[in-house]
Amino acid sequence: RFCGETFGMLIAILFLQQAIKGLVDEFDYEVEPSYWRTVNGLFGLLLAFLYVWSSHTLSQARTWRFGVSFIRAVFADYGFAIMIVVLSGLSFALKGNEAVPQRIEVPPLDESVWLTEGIYTVLDMGKVSGPQIAAAIVPGFVISVLFYFDHSVSSQLAQQKDFNVKRPPAYHYDLMLLAFMTILCGLMGLPPVNGVLPQAPLHTKSLCSKIKTTEDAKGAKGQVQLQVYENRLSNFIQAALCVLLFVFAQYILRFIPTSIVWAFFAFMALESLPGNQLWDRLQIIVSDPKRRVQWLEDSHCVYLETVAFPAIILFTVIQFVCLITIWAITVWSGLFGISFPIWIMALVPLRVFLFPKIIKPAYLMDLDAEDSDELPPTSKSMRASDGLMVSAEWFPEEHEETAQELLQEFTYGRFYTTFRHLLSRSQVRQHKQQRLQAKVEYERARHEGDPEGQQQQQQQLKRRHSIDVPHMHWHKRSYPDLSNLDTAEDDDDRGTNLSSRDRANEKLNFSSF
């Protein structure tokens, strides 16, 4: 997992780098008059932003509440292709210069160099001398290492345990087929082919659907699992479309703006980040300690509760340094950059021999596990009962927030005119569920003779709303000075033990300003 995640992040960074470079080059497009270069660049940025945003939105279509499941599945699986067609049509709305925006230029098929020279490569093999063959061994070895590592990582990600694939993996057969195709393409004068990242894992994700398992014999509730519709038809259709596109490319691709191509690279890079534990750990490390506990309140990896946080930081920092080093070699070392597959393979002995000396092997088993086991959302009491203790220094459970912090949290970046008691249906439904749960817990505490539990649930029942946002008629954009707000009232006189959040909500009277 250490090597595979590093390689996956490297591919994502290179994709994103190429997208940024391509969008910057849109401003250097040779077109007259010269001010149309700026128009081409700005319009390209607009198309790229629309493509990334709309494609990401459509990829989440399965979580929508409207529409039938079939339509949502089509949008989720083919939204990126649909938006290429839609935005390519939208690009013709720009009038004034037919050459703007810049579009893909595809030479006619009858002018292809491959038809005149490349297809006859096998006939010229006898002209290759011995020294040339010996010199070709070095780049050949580098490409072999790259293909072996890339195909192995993509195969593992496409057949990981979470997908519940039924048919067994065939890594050796895949590599044999890859070797055969590489030889065949070389003899035909074509570049070698390979199912590189992130296409293969995304293909498997597009074939997934969620199913709910039935209750077991002990009466445990069913769980939602992923099921992959394993087939060979989708792969065949994908290859057939490539052949058709090769024949009709000159008639189709010339309508697509190049800015959408760069946006597609960015979209592929961003879509490959979710599920990468290196990406998750980087977010956890740089997150606010006061908010870091929220990672435990959702489904999370087991290492967050079994590995000391300094060990997580050390493991992530070393992995990130390796990633940046390999990226720098690939981008800035010139011809030496083609050796980056060797440096990726060098991560294997680094992980096997160096890491056990600086990080406990028990920690490494969870940080670098082949299968990532996820834990359900847990609270502090649940983790304590299971013996999984999280350091309060790195994951503080409670934080006494001042009234100024609460005001900024609930109003910054939101609308500044609201109405009292204006709640959505989902909030009302959530409020009813919380009150019903509080009643059940109150009755349970009363029967068990738990005064503290009764008092806690009674306070929950006295709350008027399901959210802690202070309701207000109108409030100005500038925040009032609440630095001298006295939030330390005498709680004993009222017979309650209110938190700072409740005290702030009582003290803030927003209707007055």
mmCIF file with all atom_site columns, N, CA and C in Angstrom, residues 354-380:
data_model
loop_
_atom_site.group_PDB
_atom_site.id
_atom_site.type_symbol
_atom_site.label_atom_id
_atom_site.label_alt_id
_atom_site.label_comp_id
_atom_site.label_asym_id
_atom_site.label_entity_id
_atom_site.label_seq_id
_atom_site.pdbx_PDB_ins_code
_atom_site.Cartn_x
_atom_site.Cartn_y
_atom_site.Cartn_z
_atom_site.occupancy
_atom_site.B_iso_or_equiv
_atom_site.pdbx_formal_charge
_atom_site.auth_seq_id
_atom_site.auth_comp_id
_atom_site.auth_asym_id
_atom_site.auth_atom_id
_atom_site.pdbx_PDB_model_num
ATOM 1  N N  . LEU A 1 354 ? 13.767  -0.180 6.138  1.00 0.00 ? 354 LEU A N  1
ATOM 2  C CA . LEU A 1 354 ? 13.971  1.031  6.937  1.00 0.00 ? 354 LEU A CA 1
ATOM 3  C C  . LEU A 1 354 ? 12.821  1.290  7.901  1.00 0.00 ? 354 LEU A C  1
ATOM 4  N N  . PHE A 1 355 ? 11.597  1.162  7.440  1.00 0.00 ? 355 PHE A N  1
ATOM 5  C CA . PHE A 1 355 ? 10.454  1.544  8.262  1.00 0.00 ? 355 PHE A CA 1
ATOM 6  C C  . PHE A 1 355 ? 10.351  0.741  9.560  1.00 0.00 ? 355 PHE A C  1
ATOM 7  N N  . PRO A 1 356 ? 10.596  -0.582 9.563  1.00 0.00 ? 356 PRO A N  1
ATOM 8  C CA . PRO A 1 356 ? 10.494  -1.301 10.849 1.00 0.00 ? 356 PRO A CA 1
ATOM 9  C C  . PRO A 1 356 ? 11.485  -0.837 11.902 1.00 0.00 ? 356 PRO A C  1
ATOM 10 N N  . LYS A 1 357 ? 12.530  -0.118 11.485 1.00 0.00 ? 357 LYS A N  1
ATOM 11 C CA . LYS A 1 357 ? 13.523  0.355  12.445 1.00 0.00 ? 357 LYS A CA 1
ATOM 12 C C  . LYS A 1 357 ? 13.129  1.682  13.095 1.00 0.00 ? 357 LYS A C  1
ATOM 13 N N  . ILE A 1 358 ? 12.212  2.423  12.481 1.00 0.00 ? 358 ILE A N  1
ATOM 14 C CA . ILE A 1 358 ? 11.841  3.730  13.029 1.00 0.00 ? 358 ILE A CA 1
ATOM 15 C C  . ILE A 1 358 ? 10.386  3.776  13.473 1.00 0.00 ? 358 ILE A C  1
ATOM 16 N N  . ILE A 1 359 ? 9.571   2.813  13.061 1.00 0.00 ? 359 ILE A N  1
ATOM 17 C CA . ILE A 1 359 ? 8.164   2.758  13.458 1.00 0.00 ? 359 ILE A CA 1
ATOM 18 C C  . ILE A 1 359 ? 7.861   1.347  13.945 1.00 0.00 ? 359 ILE A C  1
ATOM 19 N N  . LYS A 1 360 ? 7.086   1.230  14.988 1.00 0.00 ? 360 LYS A N  1
ATOM 20 C CA . LYS A 1 360 ? 6.752   -0.072 15.547 1.00 0.00 ? 360 LYS A CA 1
ATOM 21 C C  . LYS A 1 360 ? 6.079   -0.954 14.500 1.00 0.00 ? 360 LYS A C  1
ATOM 22 N N  . PRO A 1 361 ? 6.476   -2.228 14.414 1.00 0.00 ? 361 PRO A N  1
ATOM 23 C CA . PRO A 1 361 ? 5.840   -3.127 13.431 1.00 0.00 ? 361 PRO A CA 1
ATOM 24 C C  . PRO A 1 361 ? 4.331   -3.242 13.622 1.00 0.00 ? 361 PRO A C  1
ATOM 25 N N  . ALA A 1 362 ? 3.870   -3.159 14.875 1.00 0.00 ? 362 ALA A N  1
ATOM 26 C CA . ALA A 1 362 ? 2.423   -3.229 15.104 1.00 0.00 ? 362 ALA A CA 1
ATOM 27 C C  . ALA A 1 362 ? 1.715   -2.034 14.470 1.00 0.00 ? 362 ALA A C  1
ATOM 28 N N  . TYR A 1 363 ? 2.349   -0.859 14.512 1.00 0.00 ? 363 TYR A N  1
ATOM 29 C CA . TYR A 1 363 ? 1.774   0.311  13.871 1.00 0.00 ? 363 TYR A CA 1
ATOM 30 C C  . TYR A 1 363 ? 1.789   0.170  12.355 1.00 0.00 ? 363 TYR A C  1
ATOM 31 N N  . LEU A 1 364 ? 2.881   -0.385 11.827 1.00 0.00 ? 364 LEU A N  1
ATOM 32 C CA . LEU A 1 364 ? 2.985   -0.550 10.377 1.00 0.00 ? 364 LEU A CA 1
ATOM 33 C C  . LEU A 1 364 ? 1.931   -1.509 9.840  1.00 0.00 ? 364 LEU A C  1
ATOM 34 N N  . MET A 1 365 ? 1.552   -2.494 10.629 1.00 0.00 ? 365 MET A N  1
ATOM 35 C CA . MET A 1 365 ? 0.533   -3.446 10.174 1.00 0.00 ? 365 MET A CA 1
ATOM 36 C C  . MET A 1 365 ? -0.793  -2.747 9.903  1.00 0.00 ? 365 MET A C  1
ATOM 37 N N  . ASP A 1 366 ? -1.105  -1.695 10.663 1.00 0.00 ? 366 ASP A N  1
ATOM 38 C CA . ASP A 1 366 ? -2.344  -0.955 10.443 1.00 0.00 ? 366 ASP A CA 1
ATOM 39 C C  . ASP A 1 366 ? -2.167  0.186  9.450  1.00 0.00 ? 366 ASP A C  1
ATOM 40 N N  . LEU A 1 367 ? -1.011  0.843  9.477  1.00 0.00 ? 367 LEU A N  1
ATOM 41 C CA . LEU A 1 367 ? -0.784  1.954  8.562  1.00 0.00 ? 367 LEU A CA 1
ATOM 42 C C  . LEU A 1 367 ? -0.594  1.488  7.128  1.00 0.00 ? 367 LEU A C  1
ATOM 43 N N  . ASP A 1 368 ? 0.014   0.340  6.949  1.00 0.00 ? 368 ASP A N  1
ATOM 44 C CA . ASP A 1 368 ? 0.350   -0.148 5.610  1.00 0.00 ? 368 ASP A CA 1
ATOM 45 C C  . ASP A 1 368 ? -0.302  -1.501 5.353  1.00 0.00 ? 368 ASP A C  1
ATOM 46 N N  . ALA A 1 369 ? -1.516  -1.677 5.838  1.00 0.00 ? 369 ALA A N  1
ATOM 47 C CA . ALA A 1 369 ? -2.215  -2.945 5.647  1.00 0.00 ? 369 ALA A CA 1
ATOM 48 C C  . ALA A 1 369 ? -2.639  -3.097 4.199  1.00 0.00 ? 369 ALA A C  1
ATOM 49 N N  . GLU A 1 370 ? -2.598  -4.332 3.716  1.00 0.00 ? 370 GLU A N  1
ATOM 50 C CA . GLU A 1 370 ? -3.002  -4.600 2.333  1.00 0.00 ? 370 GLU A CA 1
ATOM 51 C C  . GLU A 1 370 ? -4.482  -4.311 2.133  1.00 0.00 ? 370 GLU A C  1
ATOM 52 N N  . ASP A 1 371 ? -5.301  -4.671 3.096  1.00 0.00 ? 371 ASP A N  1
ATOM 53 C CA . ASP A 1 371 ? -6.734  -4.400 3.072  1.00 0.00 ? 371 ASP A CA 1
ATOM 54 C C  . ASP A 1 371 ? -7.046  -3.364 4.136  1.00 0.00 ? 371 ASP A C  1
ATOM 55 N N  . SER A 1 372 ? -7.689  -2.285 3.719  1.00 0.00 ? 372 SER A N  1
ATOM 56 C CA . SER A 1 372 ? -8.003  -1.203 4.649  1.00 0.00 ? 372 SER A CA 1
ATOM 57 C C  . SER A 1 372 ? -9.336  -1.485 5.337  1.00 0.00 ? 372 SER A C  1
ATOM 58 N N  . ASP A 1 373 ? -9.262  -1.861 6.609  1.00 0.00 ? 373 ASP A N  1
ATOM 59 C CA . ASP A 1 373 ? -10.472 -2.101 7.389  1.00 0.00 ? 373 ASP A CA 1
ATOM 60 C C  . ASP A 1 373 ? -10.972 -0.764 7.946  1.00 0.00 ? 373 ASP A C  1
ATOM 61 N N  . GLU A 1 374 ? -12.267 -0.526 7.778  1.00 0.00 ? 374 GLU A N  1
ATOM 62 C CA . GLU A 1 374 ? -12.873 0.697  8.261  1.00 0.00 ? 374 GLU A CA 1
ATOM 63 C C  . GLU A 1 374 ? -13.732 0.413  9.479  1.00 0.00 ? 374 GLU A C  1
ATOM 64 N N  . LEU A 1 375 ? -13.707 1.355  10.417 1.00 0.00 ? 375 LEU A N  1
ATOM 65 C CA . LEU A 1 375 ? -14.528 1.271  11.607 1.00 0.00 ? 375 LEU A CA 1
ATOM 66 C C  . LEU A 1 375 ? -15.742 2.173  11.450 1.00 0.00 ? 375 LEU A C  1
ATOM 67 N N  . PRO A 1 376 ? -16.864 1.794  12.034 1.00 0.00 ? 376 PRO A N  1
ATOM 68 C CA . PRO A 1 376 ? -18.050 2.666  11.981 1.00 0.00 ? 376 PRO A CA 1
ATOM 69 C C  . PRO A 1 376 ? -17.832 3.898  12.824 1.00 0.00 ? 376 PRO A C  1
ATOM 70 N N  . PRO A 1 377 ? -18.696 4.904  12.671 1.00 0.00 ? 377 PRO A N  1
ATOM 71 C CA . PRO A 1 377 ? -18.580 6.092  13.521 1.00 0.00 ? 377 PRO A CA 1
ATOM 72 C C  . PRO A 1 377 ? -18.643 5.723  14.994 1.00 0.00 ? 377 PRO A C  1
ATOM 73 N N  . THR A 1 378 ? -17.736 6.267  15.782 1.00 0.00 ? 378 THR A N  1
ATOM 74 C CA . THR A 1 378 ? -17.641 5.926  17.204 1.00 0.00 ? 378 THR A CA 1
ATOM 75 C C  . THR A 1 378 ? -17.609 7.191  18.039 1.00 0.00 ? 378 THR A C  1
ATOM 76 N N  . SER A 1 379 ? -18.096 7.067  19.262 1.00 0.00 ? 379 SER A N  1
ATOM 77 C CA . SER A 1 379 ? -18.028 8.145  20.236 1.00 0.00 ? 379 SER A CA 1
ATOM 78 C C  . SER A 1 379 ? -16.925 7.836  21.240 1.00 0.00 ? 379 SER A C  1
ATOM 79 N N  . LYS A 1 380 ? -16.707 8.765  22.171 1.00 0.00 ? 380 LYS A N  1
ATOM 80 C CA . LYS A 1 380 ? -15.654 8.571  23.160 1.00 0.00 ? 380 LYS A CA 1
ATOM 81 C C  . LYS A 1 380 ? -15.947 7.369  24.044 1.00 0.00 ? 380 LYS A C  1
#
